[in-house]
Amino acid sequence: MLSGWKTAGHLACPHCAHDHDAYNLSHGGKTTWFDNHRKFLPANHPFRKNKNWFTKGKSVTESAPPVRTGEDVLQEIESLGLMKVTELGSDEHNARVIKAYNYEKTIISSEFDESNET
């Protein structure tokens, strides 16, 4: 899990991010990722081709998204432009960012003054 990452909605998987296969259930409207996990299996795995045990009539041919490193994730978070809660207008600005990117917290470790270390 990734601290600050919301686990609801279409962007709940931090590995897939915007490259997801989530869809809404027809009767309840809830988001589901059923079968999304099959793309992480090896290409020759029998579950990828099985059309009866999973989503009816569907086999999985696409590959998993590339693995993101911690540096990649940190760079993405920093590029979001989240504002500190003490800044004027941060509520509205951060609400737009949260809705678009599913990330709601900023890392505060970079805000510590390292010159005060003993």
PDB file of C-alpha atoms in Angstrom:
ATOM      1  CA  MET A   1       0.000   0.000   0.000  1.00  0.00           C
ATOM      2  CA  LEU A   2       1.018   3.544  -0.592  1.00  0.00           C
ATOM      3  CA  SER A   3       0.443   6.086   2.163  1.00  0.00           C
ATOM      4  CA  GLY A   4      -2.083   8.687   1.066  1.00  0.00           C
ATOM      5  CA  TRP A   5      -3.382   6.646  -1.876  1.00  0.00           C
ATOM      6  CA  LYS A   6      -7.165   6.300  -1.813  1.00  0.00           C
ATOM      7  CA  THR A   7      -8.385   2.722  -2.181  1.00  0.00           C
ATOM      8  CA  ALA A   8     -11.736   3.519  -3.762  1.00  0.00           C
ATOM      9  CA  GLY A   9     -12.788   4.294  -7.296  1.00  0.00           C
ATOM     10  CA  HIS A  10     -11.284   3.453 -10.661  1.00  0.00           C
ATOM     11  CA  LEU A  11      -7.754   4.500  -9.664  1.00  0.00           C
ATOM     12  CA  ALA A  12      -7.534   2.406  -6.473  1.00  0.00           C
ATOM     13  CA  CYS A  13      -4.631   0.241  -7.672  1.00  0.00           C
ATOM     14  CA  PRO A  14      -1.339   2.152  -7.321  1.00  0.00           C
ATOM     15  CA  HIS A  15       0.362  -0.345  -9.657  1.00  0.00           C
ATOM     16  CA  CYS A  16      -2.070   0.176 -12.520  1.00  0.00           C
ATOM     17  CA  ALA A  17      -2.912   3.855 -11.872  1.00  0.00           C
ATOM     18  CA  HIS A  18      -4.461   5.223 -15.093  1.00  0.00           C
ATOM     19  CA  ASP A  19      -3.812   1.953 -16.984  1.00  0.00           C
ATOM     20  CA  HIS A  20      -6.647   0.042 -15.305  1.00  0.00           C
ATOM     21  CA  ASP A  21      -9.415  -2.307 -16.384  1.00  0.00           C
ATOM     22  CA  ALA A  22     -11.898  -1.304 -13.684  1.00  0.00           C
ATOM     23  CA  TYR A  23     -15.568  -1.072 -14.540  1.00  0.00           C
ATOM     24  CA  ASN A  24     -18.846  -0.390 -12.735  1.00  0.00           C
ATOM     25  CA  LEU A  25     -21.267  -3.179 -11.889  1.00  0.00           C
ATOM     26  CA  SER A  26     -24.472  -2.867 -13.888  1.00  0.00           C
ATOM     27  CA  HIS A  27     -26.948  -3.066 -10.984  1.00  0.00           C
ATOM     28  CA  GLY A  28     -25.077  -1.602  -8.013  1.00  0.00           C
ATOM     29  CA  GLY A  29     -22.837   0.876  -9.791  1.00  0.00           C
ATOM     30  CA  LYS A  30     -19.867  -0.074  -7.610  1.00  0.00           C
ATOM     31  CA  THR A  31     -16.389  -0.168  -9.097  1.00  0.00           C
ATOM     32  CA  THR A  32     -14.849  -3.603  -9.554  1.00  0.00           C
ATOM     33  CA  TRP A  33     -11.483  -4.842 -10.775  1.00  0.00           C
ATOM     34  CA  PHE A  34     -12.551  -8.451 -11.268  1.00  0.00           C
ATOM     35  CA  ASP A  35     -10.122 -10.097 -13.697  1.00  0.00           C
ATOM     36  CA  ASN A  36      -7.715  -7.172 -13.559  1.00  0.00           C
ATOM     37  CA  HIS A  37      -5.271  -9.414 -11.687  1.00  0.00           C
ATOM     38  CA  ARG A  38      -4.939 -11.872 -14.602  1.00  0.00           C
ATOM     39  CA  LYS A  39      -2.708  -9.511 -16.596  1.00  0.00           C
ATOM     40  CA  PHE A  40      -0.046  -9.876 -13.886  1.00  0.00           C
ATOM     41  CA  LEU A  41       0.226 -13.629 -14.507  1.00  0.00           C
ATOM     42  CA  PRO A  42       2.895 -15.040 -16.855  1.00  0.00           C
ATOM     43  CA  ALA A  43       1.881 -14.931 -20.528  1.00  0.00           C
ATOM     44  CA  ASN A  44       1.587 -18.725 -20.764  1.00  0.00           C
ATOM     45  CA  HIS A  45      -0.478 -19.168 -17.570  1.00  0.00           C
ATOM     46  CA  PRO A  46      -3.685 -21.174 -18.195  1.00  0.00           C
ATOM     47  CA  PHE A  47      -5.871 -18.685 -16.273  1.00  0.00           C
ATOM     48  CA  ARG A  48      -5.141 -16.026 -18.920  1.00  0.00           C
ATOM     49  CA  LYS A  49      -6.869 -18.113 -21.592  1.00  0.00           C
ATOM     50  CA  ASN A  50      -9.689 -19.547 -19.468  1.00  0.00           C
ATOM     51  CA  LYS A  51     -12.981 -18.024 -20.626  1.00  0.00           C
ATOM     52  CA  ASN A  52     -15.261 -19.961 -18.269  1.00  0.00           C
ATOM     53  CA  TRP A  53     -13.888 -19.357 -14.765  1.00  0.00           C
ATOM     54  CA  PHE A  54     -13.561 -15.591 -15.004  1.00  0.00           C
ATOM     55  CA  THR A  55     -15.325 -12.894 -17.020  1.00  0.00           C
ATOM     56  CA  LYS A  56     -17.493 -14.858 -19.404  1.00  0.00           C
ATOM     57  CA  GLY A  57     -16.052 -15.200 -22.891  1.00  0.00           C
ATOM     58  CA  LYS A  58     -12.951 -13.092 -22.238  1.00  0.00           C
ATOM     59  CA  SER A  59      -9.307 -14.095 -22.333  1.00  0.00           C
ATOM     60  CA  VAL A  60      -6.493 -11.785 -21.264  1.00  0.00           C
ATOM     61  CA  THR A  61      -3.759 -10.925 -23.759  1.00  0.00           C
ATOM     62  CA  GLU A  62      -2.424  -7.556 -22.550  1.00  0.00           C
ATOM     63  CA  SER A  63       0.657  -7.422 -20.375  1.00  0.00           C
ATOM     64  CA  ALA A  64       0.939  -5.909 -16.923  1.00  0.00           C
ATOM     65  CA  PRO A  65       1.906  -2.246 -16.652  1.00  0.00           C
ATOM     66  CA  PRO A  66       5.596  -1.589 -15.984  1.00  0.00           C
ATOM     67  CA  VAL A  67       6.639  -1.767 -12.350  1.00  0.00           C
ATOM     68  CA  ARG A  68       7.026   1.715 -10.928  1.00  0.00           C
ATOM     69  CA  THR A  69       9.935   2.370  -8.611  1.00  0.00           C
ATOM     70  CA  GLY A  70       9.659   4.377  -5.417  1.00  0.00           C
ATOM     71  CA  GLU A  71      11.477   7.224  -7.155  1.00  0.00           C
ATOM     72  CA  ASP A  72       8.907   7.195  -9.965  1.00  0.00           C
ATOM     73  CA  VAL A  73       6.048   7.383  -7.480  1.00  0.00           C
ATOM     74  CA  LEU A  74       7.726  10.161  -5.475  1.00  0.00           C
ATOM     75  CA  GLN A  75       8.342  12.177  -8.642  1.00  0.00           C
ATOM     76  CA  GLU A  76       4.703  11.741  -9.664  1.00  0.00           C
ATOM     77  CA  ILE A  77       3.470  12.862  -6.229  1.00  0.00           C
ATOM     78  CA  GLU A  78       5.711  15.921  -6.263  1.00  0.00           C
ATOM     79  CA  SER A  79       4.463  16.858  -9.727  1.00  0.00           C
ATOM     80  CA  LEU A  80       0.816  16.854  -8.574  1.00  0.00           C
ATOM     81  CA  GLY A  81       1.196  20.262  -6.989  1.00  0.00           C
ATOM     82  CA  LEU A  82      -0.589  19.535  -3.724  1.00  0.00           C
ATOM     83  CA  MET A  83      -0.684  22.610  -1.522  1.00  0.00           C
ATOM     84  CA  LYS A  84      -0.054  22.702   2.226  1.00  0.00           C
ATOM     85  CA  VAL A  85      -3.272  22.918   4.211  1.00  0.00           C
ATOM     86  CA  THR A  86      -2.118  26.231   5.690  1.00  0.00           C
ATOM     87  CA  GLU A  87      -1.987  27.894   2.246  1.00  0.00           C
ATOM     88  CA  LEU A  88      -4.890  30.032   1.077  1.00  0.00           C
ATOM     89  CA  GLY A  89      -7.146  28.171  -1.380  1.00  0.00           C
ATOM     90  CA  SER A  90      -5.597  24.790  -0.664  1.00  0.00           C
ATOM     91  CA  ASP A  91      -8.943  23.066  -0.009  1.00  0.00           C
ATOM     92  CA  GLU A  92     -10.337  23.729  -3.478  1.00  0.00           C
ATOM     93  CA  HIS A  93      -7.038  23.121  -5.260  1.00  0.00           C
ATOM     94  CA  ASN A  94      -6.263  19.881  -3.427  1.00  0.00           C
ATOM     95  CA  ALA A  95      -9.826  18.611  -3.956  1.00  0.00           C
ATOM     96  CA  ARG A  96      -9.342  18.871  -7.736  1.00  0.00           C
ATOM     97  CA  VAL A  97      -5.996  17.042  -7.527  1.00  0.00           C
ATOM     98  CA  ILE A  98      -7.429  14.304  -5.310  1.00  0.00           C
ATOM     99  CA  LYS A  99     -10.309  13.683  -7.704  1.00  0.00           C
ATOM    100  CA  ALA A 100      -8.053  13.523 -10.763  1.00  0.00           C
ATOM    101  CA  TYR A 101      -5.160  11.482  -9.350  1.00  0.00           C
ATOM    102  CA  ASN A 102      -6.590   9.600  -6.324  1.00  0.00           C
ATOM    103  CA  TYR A 103      -3.799  10.845  -4.068  1.00  0.00           C
ATOM    104  CA  GLU A 104      -4.654  12.945  -1.047  1.00  0.00           C
ATOM    105  CA  LYS A 105      -1.591  13.426   1.122  1.00  0.00           C
ATOM    106  CA  THR A 106       1.786  14.962   0.596  1.00  0.00           C
ATOM    107  CA  ILE A 107       5.017  13.669   2.045  1.00  0.00           C
ATOM    108  CA  ILE A 108       6.186  15.861   4.892  1.00  0.00           C
ATOM    109  CA  SER A 109       9.649  14.385   5.418  1.00  0.00           C
ATOM    110  CA  SER A 110      11.127  16.882   2.950  1.00  0.00           C
ATOM    111  CA  GLU A 111       9.772  19.743   5.056  1.00  0.00           C
ATOM    112  CA  PHE A 112      11.906  18.917   8.105  1.00  0.00           C
ATOM    113  CA  ASP A 113      14.871  21.163   8.759  1.00  0.00           C
ATOM    114  CA  GLU A 114      17.839  18.801   8.620  1.00  0.00           C
ATOM    115  CA  SER A 115      20.171  21.403  10.128  1.00  0.00           C
ATOM    116  CA  ASN A 116      18.607  20.782  13.553  1.00  0.00           C
ATOM    117  CA  GLU A 117      19.808  17.180  13.694  1.00  0.00           C
ATOM    118  CA  THR A 118      22.069  16.311  16.629  1.00  0.00           C
TER     119      THR A 118
END
